[in-house]
XYZ file of C-alpha atoms in Angstrom:
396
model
C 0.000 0.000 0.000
C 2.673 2.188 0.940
C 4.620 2.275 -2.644
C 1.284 2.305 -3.960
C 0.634 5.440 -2.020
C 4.028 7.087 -3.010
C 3.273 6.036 -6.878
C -0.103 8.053 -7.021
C 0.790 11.163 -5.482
C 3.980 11.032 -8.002
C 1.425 11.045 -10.741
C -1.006 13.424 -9.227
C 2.341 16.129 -8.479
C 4.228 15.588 -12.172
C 0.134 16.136 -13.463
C -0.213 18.934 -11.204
C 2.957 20.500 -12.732
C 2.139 19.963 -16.316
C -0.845 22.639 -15.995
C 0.266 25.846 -15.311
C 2.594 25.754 -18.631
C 0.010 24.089 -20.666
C -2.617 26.530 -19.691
C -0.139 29.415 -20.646
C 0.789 28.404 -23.943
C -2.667 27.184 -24.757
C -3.849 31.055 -24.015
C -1.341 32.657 -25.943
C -1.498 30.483 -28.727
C -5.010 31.648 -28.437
C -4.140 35.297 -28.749
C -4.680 36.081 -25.163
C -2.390 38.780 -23.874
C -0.820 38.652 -19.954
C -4.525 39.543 -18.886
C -6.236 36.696 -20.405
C -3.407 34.732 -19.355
C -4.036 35.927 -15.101
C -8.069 35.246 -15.797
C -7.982 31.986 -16.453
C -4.803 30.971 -13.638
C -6.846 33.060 -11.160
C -9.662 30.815 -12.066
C -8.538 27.570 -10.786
C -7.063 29.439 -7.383
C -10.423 31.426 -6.275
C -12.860 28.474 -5.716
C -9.596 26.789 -4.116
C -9.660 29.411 -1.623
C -13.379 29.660 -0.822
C -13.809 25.962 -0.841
C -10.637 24.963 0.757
C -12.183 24.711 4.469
C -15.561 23.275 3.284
C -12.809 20.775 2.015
C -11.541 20.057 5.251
C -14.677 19.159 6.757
C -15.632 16.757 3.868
C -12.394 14.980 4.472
C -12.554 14.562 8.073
C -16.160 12.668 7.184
C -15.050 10.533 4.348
C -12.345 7.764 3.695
C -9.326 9.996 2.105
C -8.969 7.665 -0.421
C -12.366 7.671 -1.910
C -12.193 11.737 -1.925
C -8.730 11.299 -3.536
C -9.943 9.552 -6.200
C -12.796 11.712 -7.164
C -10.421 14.683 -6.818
C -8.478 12.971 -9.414
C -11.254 12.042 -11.210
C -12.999 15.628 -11.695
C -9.157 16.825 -12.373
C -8.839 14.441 -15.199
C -12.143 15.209 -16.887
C -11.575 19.191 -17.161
C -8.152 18.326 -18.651
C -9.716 15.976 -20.892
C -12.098 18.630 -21.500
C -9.824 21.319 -22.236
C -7.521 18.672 -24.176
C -10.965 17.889 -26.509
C -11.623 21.841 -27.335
C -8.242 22.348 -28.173
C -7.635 19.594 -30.487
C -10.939 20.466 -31.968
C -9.060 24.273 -32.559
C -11.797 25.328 -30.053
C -9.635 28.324 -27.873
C -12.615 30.091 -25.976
C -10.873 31.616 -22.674
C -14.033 31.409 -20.712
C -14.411 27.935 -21.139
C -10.582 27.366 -20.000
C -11.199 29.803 -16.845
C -14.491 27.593 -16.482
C -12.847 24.573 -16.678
C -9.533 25.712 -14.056
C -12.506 26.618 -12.512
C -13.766 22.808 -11.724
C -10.133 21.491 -11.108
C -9.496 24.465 -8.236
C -12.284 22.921 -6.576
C -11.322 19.343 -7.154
C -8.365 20.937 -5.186
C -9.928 21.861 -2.045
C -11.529 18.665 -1.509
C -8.649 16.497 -2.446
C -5.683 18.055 -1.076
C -6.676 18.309 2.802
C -7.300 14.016 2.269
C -4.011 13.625 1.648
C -2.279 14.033 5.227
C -4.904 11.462 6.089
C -4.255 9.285 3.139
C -0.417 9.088 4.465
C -1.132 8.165 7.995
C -4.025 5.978 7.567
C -1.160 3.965 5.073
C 2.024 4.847 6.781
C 3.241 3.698 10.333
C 4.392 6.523 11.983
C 7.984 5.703 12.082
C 8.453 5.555 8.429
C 6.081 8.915 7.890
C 8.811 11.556 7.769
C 10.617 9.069 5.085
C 7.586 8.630 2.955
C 6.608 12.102 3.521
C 10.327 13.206 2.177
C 10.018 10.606 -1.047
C 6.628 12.637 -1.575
C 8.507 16.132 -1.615
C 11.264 14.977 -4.020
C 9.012 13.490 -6.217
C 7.080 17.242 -6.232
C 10.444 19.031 -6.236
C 11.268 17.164 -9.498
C 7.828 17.410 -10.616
C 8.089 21.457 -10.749
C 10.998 21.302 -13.113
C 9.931 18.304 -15.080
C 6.898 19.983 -16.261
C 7.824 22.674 -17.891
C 9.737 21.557 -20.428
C 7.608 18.132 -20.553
C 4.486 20.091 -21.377
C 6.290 22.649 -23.530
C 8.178 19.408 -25.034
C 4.727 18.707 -26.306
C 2.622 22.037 -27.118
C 5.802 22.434 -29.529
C 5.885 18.899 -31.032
C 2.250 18.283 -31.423
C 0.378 21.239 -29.491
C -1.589 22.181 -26.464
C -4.046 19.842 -26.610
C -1.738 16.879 -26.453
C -0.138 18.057 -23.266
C -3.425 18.599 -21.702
C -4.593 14.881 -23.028
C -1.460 13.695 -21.299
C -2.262 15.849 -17.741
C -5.748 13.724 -18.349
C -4.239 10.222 -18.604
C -1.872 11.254 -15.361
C -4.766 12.819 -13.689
C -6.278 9.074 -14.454
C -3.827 6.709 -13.273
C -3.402 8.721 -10.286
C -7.190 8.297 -9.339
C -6.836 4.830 -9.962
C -3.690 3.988 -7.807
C -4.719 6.450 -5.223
C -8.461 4.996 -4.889
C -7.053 1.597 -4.728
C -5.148 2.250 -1.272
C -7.149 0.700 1.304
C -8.185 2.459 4.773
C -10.587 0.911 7.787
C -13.462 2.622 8.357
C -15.321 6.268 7.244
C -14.121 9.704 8.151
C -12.368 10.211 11.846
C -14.627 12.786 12.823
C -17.911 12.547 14.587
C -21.307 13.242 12.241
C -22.292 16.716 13.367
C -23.580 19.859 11.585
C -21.826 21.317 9.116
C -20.857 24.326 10.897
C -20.278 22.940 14.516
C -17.213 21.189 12.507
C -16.007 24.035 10.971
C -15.883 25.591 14.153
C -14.353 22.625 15.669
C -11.788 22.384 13.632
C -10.880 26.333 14.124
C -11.128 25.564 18.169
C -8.605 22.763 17.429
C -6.211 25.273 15.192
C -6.619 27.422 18.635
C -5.634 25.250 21.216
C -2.563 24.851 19.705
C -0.789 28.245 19.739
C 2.759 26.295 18.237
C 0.477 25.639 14.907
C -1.104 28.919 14.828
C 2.419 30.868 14.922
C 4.247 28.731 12.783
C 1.444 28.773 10.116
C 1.492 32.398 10.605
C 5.285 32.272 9.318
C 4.582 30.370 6.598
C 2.130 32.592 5.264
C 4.875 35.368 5.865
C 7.839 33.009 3.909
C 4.691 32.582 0.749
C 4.255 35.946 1.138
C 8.120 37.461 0.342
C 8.469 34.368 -1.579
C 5.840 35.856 -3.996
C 7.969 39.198 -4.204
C 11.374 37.053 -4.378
C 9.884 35.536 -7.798
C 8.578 38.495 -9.266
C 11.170 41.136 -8.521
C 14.358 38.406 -8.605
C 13.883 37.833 -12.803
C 13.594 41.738 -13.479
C 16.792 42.820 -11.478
C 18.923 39.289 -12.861
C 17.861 39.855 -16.492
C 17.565 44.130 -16.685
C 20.376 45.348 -13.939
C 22.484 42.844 -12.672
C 23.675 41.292 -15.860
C 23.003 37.691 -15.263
C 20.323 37.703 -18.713
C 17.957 35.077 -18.784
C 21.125 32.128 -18.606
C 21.560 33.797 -15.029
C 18.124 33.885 -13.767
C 17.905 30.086 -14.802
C 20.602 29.561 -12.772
C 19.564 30.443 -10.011
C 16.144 28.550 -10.347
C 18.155 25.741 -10.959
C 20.339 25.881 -8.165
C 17.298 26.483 -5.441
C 15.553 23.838 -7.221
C 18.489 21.489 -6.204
C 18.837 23.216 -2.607
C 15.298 22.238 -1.784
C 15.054 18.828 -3.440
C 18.957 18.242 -1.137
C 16.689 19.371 1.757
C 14.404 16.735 1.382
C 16.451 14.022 1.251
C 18.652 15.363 4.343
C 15.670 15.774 6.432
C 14.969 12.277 7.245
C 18.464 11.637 7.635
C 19.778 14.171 10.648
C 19.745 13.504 13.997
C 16.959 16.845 14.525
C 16.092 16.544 18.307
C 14.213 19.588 17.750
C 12.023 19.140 14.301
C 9.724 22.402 14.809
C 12.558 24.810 15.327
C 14.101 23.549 12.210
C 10.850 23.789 10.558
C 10.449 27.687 11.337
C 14.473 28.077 11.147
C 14.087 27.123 7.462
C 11.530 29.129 6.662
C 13.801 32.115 8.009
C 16.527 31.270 5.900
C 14.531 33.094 2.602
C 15.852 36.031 4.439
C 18.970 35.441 2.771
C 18.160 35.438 -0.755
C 15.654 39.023 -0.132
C 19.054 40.898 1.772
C 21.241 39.917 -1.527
C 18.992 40.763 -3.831
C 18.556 44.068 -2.026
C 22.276 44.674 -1.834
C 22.527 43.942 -5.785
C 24.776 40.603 -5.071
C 25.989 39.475 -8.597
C 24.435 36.570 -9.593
C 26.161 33.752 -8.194
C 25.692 35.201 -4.866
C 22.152 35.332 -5.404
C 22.451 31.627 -6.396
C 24.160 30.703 -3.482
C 21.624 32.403 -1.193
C 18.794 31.045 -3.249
C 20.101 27.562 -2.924
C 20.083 27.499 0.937
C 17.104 29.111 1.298
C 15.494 26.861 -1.066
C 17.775 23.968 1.195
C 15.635 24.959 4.186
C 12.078 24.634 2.335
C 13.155 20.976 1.777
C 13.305 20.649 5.375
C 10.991 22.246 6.469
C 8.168 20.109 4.279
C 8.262 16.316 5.361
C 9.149 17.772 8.787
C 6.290 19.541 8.922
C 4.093 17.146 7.348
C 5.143 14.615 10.114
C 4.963 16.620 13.018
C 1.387 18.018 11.980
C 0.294 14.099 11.322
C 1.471 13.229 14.918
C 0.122 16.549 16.880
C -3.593 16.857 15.549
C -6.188 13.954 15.778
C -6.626 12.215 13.049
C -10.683 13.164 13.578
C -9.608 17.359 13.243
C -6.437 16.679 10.519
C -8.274 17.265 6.897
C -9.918 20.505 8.780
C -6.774 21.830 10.443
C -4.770 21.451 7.480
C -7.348 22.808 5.031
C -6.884 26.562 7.610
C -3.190 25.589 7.076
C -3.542 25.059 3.216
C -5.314 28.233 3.180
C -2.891 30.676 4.373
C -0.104 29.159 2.483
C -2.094 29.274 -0.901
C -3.569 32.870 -0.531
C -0.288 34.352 0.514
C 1.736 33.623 -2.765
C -0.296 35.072 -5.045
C -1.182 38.286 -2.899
C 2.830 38.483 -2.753
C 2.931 38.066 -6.790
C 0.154 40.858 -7.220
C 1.906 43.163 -4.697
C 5.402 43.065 -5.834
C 5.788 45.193 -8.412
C 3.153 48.263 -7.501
C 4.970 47.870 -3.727
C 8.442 48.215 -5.860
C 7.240 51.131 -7.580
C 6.750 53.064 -4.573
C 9.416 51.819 -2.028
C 12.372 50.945 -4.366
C 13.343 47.379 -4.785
C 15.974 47.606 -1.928
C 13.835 48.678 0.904
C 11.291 46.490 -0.145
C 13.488 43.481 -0.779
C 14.965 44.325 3.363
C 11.257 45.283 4.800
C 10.505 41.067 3.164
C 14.068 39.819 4.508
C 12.823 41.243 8.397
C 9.746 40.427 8.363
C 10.147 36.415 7.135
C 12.993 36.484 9.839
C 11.082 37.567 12.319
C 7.761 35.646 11.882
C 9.738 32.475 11.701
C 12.073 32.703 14.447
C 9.671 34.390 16.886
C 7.563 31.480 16.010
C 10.080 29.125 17.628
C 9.665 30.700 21.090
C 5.600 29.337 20.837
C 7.051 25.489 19.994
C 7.528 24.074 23.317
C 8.610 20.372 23.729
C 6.148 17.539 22.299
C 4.967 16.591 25.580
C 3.314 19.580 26.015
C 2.152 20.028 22.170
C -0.803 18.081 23.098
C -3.811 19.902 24.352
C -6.740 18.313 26.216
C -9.126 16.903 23.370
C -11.812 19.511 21.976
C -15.579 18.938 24.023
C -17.993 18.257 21.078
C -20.546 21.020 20.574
């Protein structure tokens, strides 16, 4: 069950990644300018918010595996969708931002199942090792895709790399609804709303969660002004071009993906410190791009900052899997899941009108300070594991 386990969500991430590029070069080959282009991405990501904790709910009441697999399922049919319209040389925008639409909510429901999925398959002392073979496989996934799914669209078109996201989205549904778990959903049957509310009283009795998925939100955050102001200065003042930029994607992609695989291996006596430690570390690649570091500078910040992300994920994973009830875990991660995925994008939008009016320096030092100190003062809430555990939640 276990490699099983670790083959789906392989699928379901290199799938995952194939999107975003499709989706791109499908609306430009459309005619769609940068507009068109931030429509139909934004698409997929608001019904991901909105839904995301109705999500959690739903997967604290059903058997992860089965809302995996319908995930999957409605995932694969608005690729197949969108894969159908193009190869018919059908390129309406509105049906594309209709059909991201359908997979963003596919999202909410299917990814708080997951931490569920893992320890309802797992034991827990092989968790933070299957949860690290899950974040390589992602990590590799992310730079895959790209050129997998422009590979394609150039060979034999849009269409075809969205018919292959389909067949992925497929065999992922069908390897991921074959694991098999005992029993429904963890959580009691109540109201809709008394579990909602019970899983917010759960993210509030544990003030170590709360302020570390504060700092998280913070890292997304400056993370989402790293990516849009790093490109501009490499390619337009700093000389690196394009080649250097690349670079130093390349290099943090290898940092984080090295992360991973350490993370399982160190002795770490104290796993949420390093957690919140690593998401600090981005404040190294914000203070060299604000001093105008040449490029390989930048890389080498970039790479250890991207070194401490691939700790921080099967770490946190782990430690989250062990801390909350299994009953509260699809809600609690689905506030978790939340903050990380609204952050990002508010960071993206923000970037380059904050730029405008603060300089890229000051704003590049105002990120490095405050992802600094939301992480580290985050450390002095995580006490030791023994007391991590609060008394169980009264039902309503």
């Amino acid at each position: 069950m276990m490699s099983r386990l670790l083959l789906g969500r392989c699928l379901s991430a290199l799938a995952t990644a194939l999107i975003p590029t499709t989706l791109t070069l499908a609306v430009l080959r459309a005619g769609g300018d940068g507009g068109a282009l931030g429509i139909v991405l934004a698409s997929e990501l608001v019904p991901l918010l909105v839904l995301l904790p109705v999500g959690g709910v739903v997967a604290d009441r059903v058997r992860p595996e089965r809302l995996a697999l319908a995930a999957d399922l409605t995932r694969c049919l608005s690729q197949a969708a969108i894969a159908a319209e193009l190869l018919l040389g059908v390129h309406r925008l509105l049906d594309l931002a209709l059909l991201s639409a359908v997979a963003g909510a596919a999202i909410a429901f299917g990814s708080p199942a997951v931490p569920r999925l893992v320890i309802a398959v797992v034991p827990a002392p092989d968790r933070l090792r299957m949860n690290a073979r899950i974040g390589v496989a992602t990590s590799l996934s992310t730079v895959a895709a790209p050129a997998l799914a422009g590979t394609v669209t150039v060979a034999a078109g849009p269409g075809w790399a969205a018919g292959l996201t389909a067949v992925l989205f497929a065999c992922s549904a069908v390897t991921l609804g074959g694991v098999r778990t005992s029993g429904e959903g963890a959580g009691a049957r109540r109201a809709f709303l008394a579990d909602l509310a019970g899983g917010w009283r759960e993210v509030r009795t544990r003030p170590w969660f709360l302020a570390a998925v504060l700092g998280h939100g913070v890292w997304h955050f400056v993370a989402g002004l790293f990516l849009t102001l790093g490109p501009v200065m490499v390619v337009r003042h700093l000389g690196g071009g394009e080649a250097g930029w690349t670079l130093i994607v390349q290099g943090g992609t290898v940092g984080m993906v090295l992360g991973v695989f350490a993370a399982p291996r160190l002795p770490i006596r104290r796993p949420l410190a390093v957690v919140q430690a690593g998401a600090a570390a981005y404040l190294l690649p914000m203070v060299a791009l604000a001093a105008g570091a040449p490029v390989p500078v930048l890389a080498g910040a970039y790479f250890v900052a991207m070194f401490g992300l691939g700790l921080l994920s099967p770490l946190w994973e782990t430690v989250v899997a062990e801390e909350v009830p299994e009953g509260a875990l699809g809600r609690v991660r689905s506030f978790d899941q939340l903050i990380s995925f609204a952050s990002r994008p508010f960071g993206l939008a923000v970037a380059a009108p904050l730029a405008g009016l603060t300089g890229v320096a000051a704003l590049a030092v105002t990120g490095a300070v405050l992802v600094a100190a939301a992480n580290l003062v985050a450390i002095a809430w995580q006490p030791a594991a023994s007391d991590r555990r609060p008394e169980p939640v009264p039902p309503t």
